[in-house]
Amino acid sequence: MGKERDGEGQERPTVSLSPSAEFPPLSAPDLEALRRLGDQWRVDESARALPVDPELRPTGPGAAHPRAPNEEFRPDQPGELTTTPAAEQPDTDVGRLAVRIRRVLLGPPLSSGSVLRERMRKLIALPILSSDLLSSVAYGPEALLTILVLAGTAALGLSLPIAGALVVLMLAVGASYRQTVRAYPHGAGSYLVVSDSIGPRAGLTAAIGLILDYVLTVSVSVAAGIAAITSAMPALTPLAVPLSLLVIAALLTGNLRGIRVAGNIFAAPTYLFLIAIGGMTLVGLTQAAARGFTVAPAPPVPATETLGVLLIARAFASGATSMTGIEAVSNAVPALRPTEWRNARTLLTWMVSILILLFAGLMFLVHLNGLAPRANETLLSQLAHRTFPHGPWYGIIQAATALILLLAANTAYNDLPRLLYFMARDAYVPRRFLHMGDRLALSNGLITLSIASAVILTAFGGRTQSLIQLYAVGVFLAFTLSQVGMVNHWRRHREPGWRRRAAINAFGAVLSAIVLVTAAITKFASGAWVVVVAVPVLVVLCLRIRRHYDRVRQAVSLRPAPTQLPSEKSERDMTQEFLPQRVRHLLVVPVARFDQTTLRALAYVVSLGQPSLAVHVSPEDQEADRLRDEWTAWGDHIRLEIVVSPHREILEPLAQYIGQLHERSPDLTLTVVIPEVVVDHPWQKVLHSRIEHRLRKALRRLPGVVITSMPVQVSDDSHHPSR
Amino acid sequence: MGKERDGEGQERPTVSLSPSAEFPPLSAPDLEALRRLGDQWRVDESARALPVDPELRPTGPGAAHPRAPNEEFRPDQPGELTTTPAAEQPDTDVGRLAVRIRRVLLGPPLSSGSVLRERMRKLIALPILSSDLLSSVAYGPEALLTILVLAGTAALGLSLPIAGALVVLMLAVGASYRQTVRAYPHGAGSYLVVSDSIGPRAGLTAAIGLILDYVLTVSVSVAAGIAAITSAMPALTPLAVPLSLLVIAALLTGNLRGIRVAGNIFAAPTYLFLIAIGGMTLVGLTQAAARGFTVAPAPPVPATETLGVLLIARAFASGATSMTGIEAVSNAVPALRPTEWRNARTLLTWMVSILILLFAGLMFLVHLNGLAPRANETLLSQLAHRTFPHGPWYGIIQAATALILLLAANTAYNDLPRLLYFMARDAYVPRRFLHMGDRLALSNGLITLSIASAVILTAFGGRTQSLIQLYAVGVFLAFTLSQVGMVNHWRRHREPGWRRRAAINAFGAVLSAIVLVTAAITKFASGAWVVVVAVPVLVVLCLRIRRHYDRVRQAVSLRPAPTQLPSEKSERDMTQEFLPQRVRHLLVVPVARFDQTTLRALAYVVSLGQPSLAVHVSPEDQEADRLRDEWTAWGDHIRLEIVVSPHREILEPLAQYIGQLHERSPDLTLTVVIPEVVVDHPWQKVLHSRIEHRLRKALRRLPGVVITSMPVQVSDDSHHPSR
């Protein structure tokens, strides 16, 4: 979903996904700076005379090389090779096994060229985009009544007026989003709309709200879907949490595989659900009509709270979860057929109409049948039992409910990774969310979503009604900001009729804001505080991530920053540093004792023909003298400096000595060549001092110090020989 | 303890500790190989013309450098500097804080020259070496009776015959060790004796037995010491485990500090204990004599097991823990004044005599007073209460018992790190046990002992009588092997009178072996199985460690192994590889995008004047074309090879490409230059792909591939600027 045609990608970079997003092109000024810099380079011709063919062309009889040269890389054009799957095989047994398991689960890798760019017909788009919204009636009405019943059976009478208020809210938000779709025809997700019309921080806040919403969509929908199943089969109740986790794992696997390709089969559950619930509503109303619309008495429930404004507000806010998912169309405008915005508006109208019909019908039926929430059976299941005491209809309704809920969870799997991708492009979240996995899925986003929702679901013991307490705040935060953004948008553009449009959005914004504040206050103690705390914390975290990336970008930029801090380099200085003819070397070899590793390191530095220095840190004078004698025996080919460390510290004196060399000649490029023993098995690491590792860590902090590791492989012969 | 005079160190390397043990000298043939190799080196004179003074001499006014050149390093002789404590300061705030805390706890560092080499007088050696042995009577008799009483009160009558058998055992083992001390006057620890007289594997087994023994000595002694305190102050009983851990921490701190310097004050507790227990025995016997040696009836205890041979054997084996620590003198012979072996024998005679007097006296008194073990009060405490119902004597006895037990634990702190040092020199345990900390203590051994004994003590809830179940097996394994070794020794040397000597040792060996087998069988289920399993597992582990070190030593040896495997190199080949004039280079720069890090890496390789190749892995053709255009704009100064990886894997294709370059020209030294972003805070690592890190890991497995990291520091300005 949601890809654009190739040709359009250039004009509207905001909503298209690209496998190359991790490799952004240079800007024109950067390219100019690069050209100016390159002009000054003086390169010795010897650098081009390569001792080996980089194109890996076959040389003579193939037997000379263990593997045919073209098994892993095939020639493409001069200077370019293309990998074959063999080149993606990891080098270790464990790694290869992991790849094999991945292949079985996820299928063969897809190449970058096969990014999906198809458009959806309205009749396909309707079920796919509305599953999240429509499935909400499976838990929304119950959430409303669960709160009301706290004030006893009598309070249930208030359910119809509250439902009426919710229908008004649905109409208002629906109308509001119709306008959003028109105004942002190229993709109108809250993050992009709010960033554009209010500002990046507000957009970030809306995005955080949506992220929490998506994570909770998965938790709530899966929990509610499993509840539909356990209502029908009570024996499965104790297994609710493991079953939910299994479903999340299946959703993850399916999405990593890229089930969007087979998206059309997802149309079925939504239509099945529509037919099942619609049919039940009709049958129920007919039955009620036959009874003369008498209201059955609800089972007596003792009141635990008094009926007040706060409780009613809380019930209203809980019922508002019935409209989660209404924003789905606005995210997916570019995935529709042209004219996209017009189709999107039509879809939105259909969806809101169906939602209101289902929601109002269900609320009315529940009222007529005098049903009250129960711990082990969902309200919908009670209603289905009451309406169809016999026959297969009950089972069909429960199955359709479970299916659409799982499909709704799948919506989050489609949308959250895309949102993270856009945020990563703006550097608010780790750049790895830009990476498309080997099946072209945004794997890191999928995995993050699965882990987060699984943790939340487990933490709340898989109880839908507990999870719902957290739900409304994030959604309505995004709704509110998105509609405030639209008001801003109209005011800024002042197109004809903008006042009316702004008024519609403002009305939607006010209603959404009321739900947001109500939900945050009334559900604060029962779980919403998690979201109230998480939103600002995550916003600050994202801003800090952005700041870090900005710093890195500036630090590695080809051009110096326009507003220069004293510590930063001018373009002239930078040029100096990056001209090979200006680089001056000193190679430093720390020597512990004379063995092959040392000799190889010494031969390496000498062969580079640059000034070289060996350093030995010794615990006592006798040892220092002994090493100097050995040095002389070898021929004293390189200048040796011994640092006696009478307290037997090795690492710190070495790091400090190299640091002082650097301080004395900051222009010098110091290369520290460290021999390193590479063992076969991780446990063998404890047998070695790993001083290379610690030295590398200590030296990394020094600017201008380059660290060269010379691995020496030590293989246990009995085990696998290297490669 | 246990150091030799400087002059003697050369002759008897087996028992002296050296701070340079981590830097062993080259053997004569190695030195010869080094000299032959060095003769063939051709080194360009430019390598000696250093662009910076390696001696860090002051240059002009000191203000030019942030720190005075001599703050961290002071000149020693030409080509040699000595560090000052400033050079040992870590570079980070956390590191510096850790050093400050260590200084407060452990005192200033000691230099290698101050290794302690003093000798002990007999009257000082007696209490220090005997604390482990004599303190055993604080729990040994109780361990014996705890088993006997399982068969009911009546079985307690068997305590005196069993005590008699134990006295015979003490005499036999004591006589046996007298001979060991004579035969190995330069240090007669079981590890060295058994390795020498039976073989390295038997020596290793004895060493493992001793290691387990030392660890348990700390656990048991500390637990018993705390039990002496909680017997006197029952309110402290619930705090027994935390108090024990506190004591272990104090012992660790004290030993890291090097309290051996003040070793003489350790004489006091032993003498205090001797006087206290001796006095109590005399007073108790006097009281008993006054009562006409009537035996008080023991409190009625119901029998839970039947009295059989097995139970008696188990009681005997448990009582044998009274003689743990008898081997202490044989370890410490070189620490005594000359003639060492003669003084050691005298000491051993004194110690065994005192042990037998104390043990027999206590057993007799317990019998006369009709005492039986109780859960919350030690037997010794009961006896002291009975003997001194009033006055300060009870308190003094408990305090002396607690003190000598802690001192006994300290014995393990002296001996185990030394044993690990000798084993590390033979490559059976990690080489880090050779390292002397900044207070000249064998810190790693001390820390290992503390952790192991704290874990065991906690696992057994600090209950002395549960811990003792594990105790006897390790000790008597070492006793038995050591005495069998002595029999071998006499048979091999056949000196005059060897038959009589061998007979004495054989008698000791047989008795020890009986206790060993008895303990292993009878206490198997109640805990000894841990030791029975641990000994072979640890022996195998040590042998595998040894094999690994042997392989490494051979792999890095300056001379090829005499028995050559086909995969190994002949001396001629080796020479080729280590002659700088034969090294051929190819520098490879993986390029992701054009930025400062890339340009710096490219300038670096070009400035080295060697053949160079840039490699770019691209996810799709468009991106590849874009980068090639940028490359041309820069000036195409280095040959660029693009690898298109349509499935978007970066790491594996890169590693495989480099691997194939290596396969085509195995003689070539490939240097892969990887720019690496260095962040300030660990959390920022997740924001970067760390592909450098993963690439380094993948390339490390390829022989002949050298990995160069070019760190680029990215500092958050608000925080500490680099250095």
Coordinates of N, CA and C in Angstrom, one line a residue, chain A residues 481-574:
Chain A
L481 N -4.5 17.3 17.1 CA -3.4 18.0 16.5 C -3.7 18.1 15.0
S482 N -4.1 17.0 14.4 CA -4.3 17.0 12.9 C -5.3 18.0 12.5
Q483 N -6.4 18.1 13.3 CA -7.5 19.0 12.9 C -7.1 20.5 13.2
V484 N -6.4 20.7 14.3 CA -5.9 22.0 14.6 C -5.0 22.4 13.4
G485 N -4.2 21.5 13.0 CA -3.3 21.7 11.8 C -4.1 22.1 10.6
M486 N -5.3 21.5 10.4 CA -6.1 21.8 9.2 C -6.6 23.2 9.4
V487 N -7.0 23.6 10.6 CA -7.5 25.0 10.8 C -6.4 26.0 10.4
N488 N -5.2 25.7 10.8 CA -4.0 26.5 10.5 C -3.9 26.6 8.9
H489 N -4.0 25.4 8.4 CA -3.8 25.3 6.9 C -4.8 26.2 6.2
W490 N -6.1 26.1 6.6 CA -7.1 27.0 5.9 C -6.8 28.4 6.1
R491 N -6.4 28.8 7.3 CA -6.1 30.2 7.6 C -5.0 30.7 6.8
R492 N -4.0 29.8 6.6 CA -2.8 30.3 5.9 C -3.1 30.4 4.4
H493 N -3.8 29.5 3.8 CA -4.0 29.5 2.4 C -5.2 30.4 2.0
R494 N -6.2 30.6 2.8 CA -7.3 31.5 2.6 C -7.9 31.3 1.2
E495 N -8.1 30.0 0.8 CA -8.8 29.7 -0.4 C -10.3 30.1 -0.3
P496 N -11.0 30.2 -1.4 CA -12.5 30.5 -1.3 C -13.1 29.5 -0.4
G497 N -14.0 29.9 0.5 CA -14.7 29.0 1.3 C -13.9 28.5 2.5
W498 N -12.8 29.2 2.8 CA -11.9 28.7 3.8 C -12.5 28.8 5.2
R499 N -13.3 29.8 5.4 CA -13.9 30.0 6.7 C -14.8 28.8 7.1
R500 N -15.6 28.3 6.1 CA -16.5 27.2 6.4 C -15.7 26.0 6.7
R501 N -14.7 25.8 5.9 CA -13.8 24.6 6.1 C -13.1 24.6 7.4
A502 N -12.6 25.8 7.7 CA -11.9 25.9 9.0 C -12.9 25.7 10.1
A503 N -14.1 26.1 10.0 CA -15.1 25.9 11.0 C -15.3 24.4 11.3
I504 N -15.5 23.7 10.1 CA -15.7 22.2 10.3 C -14.6 21.6 11.0
N505 N -13.3 21.9 10.6 CA -12.2 21.3 11.3 C -12.1 21.8 12.7
A506 N -12.4 23.0 12.9 CA -12.3 23.5 14.3 C -13.3 22.8 15.2
F507 N -14.5 22.5 14.7 CA -15.5 21.8 15.5 C -15.0 20.4 15.8
G508 N -14.4 19.7 14.7 CA -13.8 18.4 15.0 C -12.7 18.5 16.0
A509 N -11.9 19.5 15.9 CA -10.8 19.7 16.8 C -11.2 19.8 18.2
V510 N -12.3 20.7 18.4 CA -12.8 20.9 19.8 C -13.3 19.6 20.4
L511 N -14.1 18.9 19.6 CA -14.7 17.7 20.1 C -13.6 16.7 20.4
S512 N -12.6 16.5 19.5 CA -11.5 15.6 19.8 C -10.7 16.0 21.0
A513 N -10.5 17.3 21.2 CA -9.8 17.8 22.3 C -10.5 17.5 23.6
I514 N -11.9 17.6 23.5 CA -12.6 17.3 24.7 C -12.4 15.8 25.1
V515 N -12.5 15.0 24.1 CA -12.3 13.6 24.4 C -10.9 13.3 24.9
L516 N -9.9 14.0 24.3 CA -8.5 13.8 24.7 C -8.4 14.2 26.2
V517 N -8.9 15.4 26.6 CA -8.7 15.9 28.0 C -9.5 14.9 28.9
T518 N -10.8 14.6 28.5 CA -11.6 13.7 29.3 C -10.9 12.4 29.6
A519 N -10.4 11.8 28.5 CA -9.7 10.5 28.6 C -8.5 10.6 29.5
A520 N -7.7 11.7 29.3 CA -6.4 11.8 30.0 C -6.8 12.0 31.5
I521 N -7.8 12.7 31.8 CA -8.1 13.0 33.3 C -8.8 11.8 33.9
T522 N -9.9 11.3 33.2 CA -10.7 10.3 33.9 C -10.1 8.9 33.9
K523 N -9.2 8.7 32.9 CA -8.6 7.3 32.9 C -7.2 7.4 33.4
F524 N -6.8 8.6 33.9 CA -5.4 8.8 34.3 C -4.9 7.7 35.3
A525 N -5.7 7.5 36.3 CA -5.3 6.5 37.4 C -5.3 5.1 36.9
S526 N -6.2 4.8 35.9 CA -6.4 3.4 35.5 C -5.5 3.0 34.3
G527 N -4.5 3.9 34.0 CA -3.6 3.4 33.0 C -3.2 4.5 32.0
A528 N -4.1 5.6 31.8 CA -3.7 6.6 30.8 C -2.5 7.4 31.2
W529 N -2.1 7.3 32.5 CA -0.9 8.1 32.9 C 0.3 7.5 32.1
V530 N 0.3 6.3 31.8 CA 1.4 5.7 31.0 C 1.6 6.5 29.7
V531 N 0.5 6.8 29.1 CA 0.6 7.5 27.8 C 0.9 9.0 28.1
V532 N 0.3 9.5 29.1 CA 0.5 11.0 29.4 C 2.0 11.2 29.7
V533 N 2.6 10.2 30.4 CA 4.0 10.3 30.6 C 4.9 10.0 29.4
A534 N 4.4 9.0 28.7 CA 5.3 8.5 27.5 C 5.4 9.5 26.4
V535 N 4.3 10.3 26.1 CA 4.3 11.2 25.0 C 5.4 12.2 25.2
P536 N 5.5 13.0 26.3 CA 6.6 14.0 26.4 C 7.9 13.3 26.4
V537 N 8.0 12.2 27.1 CA 9.4 11.5 27.2 C 9.8 11.2 25.8
L538 N 8.9 10.6 25.0 CA 9.3 10.1 23.7 C 9.6 11.3 22.8
V539 N 8.8 12.4 23.0 CA 9.1 13.6 22.1 C 10.5 14.1 22.4
V540 N 10.9 14.2 23.7 CA 12.2 14.7 24.1 C 13.3 13.7 23.5
L541 N 13.0 12.4 23.6 CA 14.0 11.5 23.1 C 14.2 11.7 21.6
C542 N 13.1 11.8 20.9 CA 13.2 12.0 19.4 C 14.0 13.3 19.1
L543 N 13.7 14.4 19.9 CA 14.4 15.6 19.7 C 15.9 15.4 19.9
R544 N 16.3 14.6 21.0 CA 17.7 14.4 21.3 C 18.3 13.6 20.2
I545 N 17.5 12.6 19.6 CA 18.1 11.8 18.5 C 18.3 12.8 17.3
R546 N 17.4 13.6 17.1 CA 17.5 14.5 15.9 C 18.8 15.4 16.1
R547 N 18.9 15.9 17.4 CA 20.1 16.8 17.7 C 21.4 16.0 17.4
H548 N 21.4 14.7 17.9 CA 22.6 14.0 17.6 C 22.9 13.8 16.2
Y549 N 21.9 13.4 15.4 CA 22.1 13.2 14.0 C 22.5 14.6 13.3
D550 N 21.9 15.7 13.8 CA 22.3 17.0 13.2 C 23.8 17.2 13.5
R551 N 24.2 16.9 14.7 CA 25.7 17.1 15.0 C 26.6 16.3 14.2
V552 N 26.2 15.0 14.0 CA 27.0 14.1 13.2 C 27.0 14.6 11.7
R553 N 25.9 15.0 11.2 CA 25.8 15.5 9.8 C 26.7 16.7 9.6
Q554 N 26.7 17.6 10.6 CA 27.5 18.8 10.5 C 29.0 18.4 10.7
A555 N 29.3 17.4 11.6 CA 30.7 17.1 11.8 C 31.3 16.4 10.5
V556 N 30.5 15.7 9.7 CA 31.0 15.0 8.6 C 30.7 15.7 7.3
S557 N 30.1 16.9 7.4 CA 29.7 17.6 6.2 C 30.9 18.0 5.3
L558 N 30.7 18.1 4.0 CA 31.8 18.5 3.1 C 32.0 20.0 3.2
R559 N 31.0 20.7 3.7 CA 31.2 22.2 3.8 C 31.1 22.5 5.3
P560 N 32.0 23.5 5.8 CA 31.9 23.9 7.2 C 30.5 24.6 7.4
A561 N 30.1 24.5 8.7 CA 28.8 25.1 9.0 C 28.9 26.6 8.8
P562 N 27.8 27.2 8.4 CA 27.8 28.7 8.2 C 28.1 29.5 9.4
T563 N 27.4 29.1 10.5 CA 27.7 29.8 11.8 C 28.8 29.0 12.5
Q564 N 30.0 29.5 12.5 CA 31.1 28.7 13.0 C 31.4 28.9 14.5
L565 N 31.5 27.8 15.1 CA 32.0 27.8 16.5 C 33.5 27.9 16.4
P566 N 34.2 28.4 17.5 CA 35.6 28.6 17.4 C 36.3 27.2 17.2
S567 N 35.7 26.2 17.8 CA 36.4 24.9 17.8 C 36.3 24.2 16.4
E568 N 35.5 24.7 15.5 CA 35.3 24.1 14.2 C 36.3 24.6 13.2
K569 N 36.4 23.9 12.1 CA 37.5 24.2 11.2 C 36.9 25.0 10.0
S570 N 37.7 25.9 9.5 CA 37.3 26.7 8.4 C 37.5 25.8 7.1
E571 N 36.9 26.2 6.0 CA 36.9 25.4 4.8 C 38.4 25.2 4.4
R572 N 39.2 26.2 4.6 CA 40.6 26.2 4.3 C 41.3 25.1 5.0
D573 N 41.1 25.1 6.4 CA 41.7 24.0 7.2 C 41.3 22.7 6.8
M574 N 40.0 22.6 6.5 CA 39.4 21.3 6.1 C 40.1 20.8 4.9

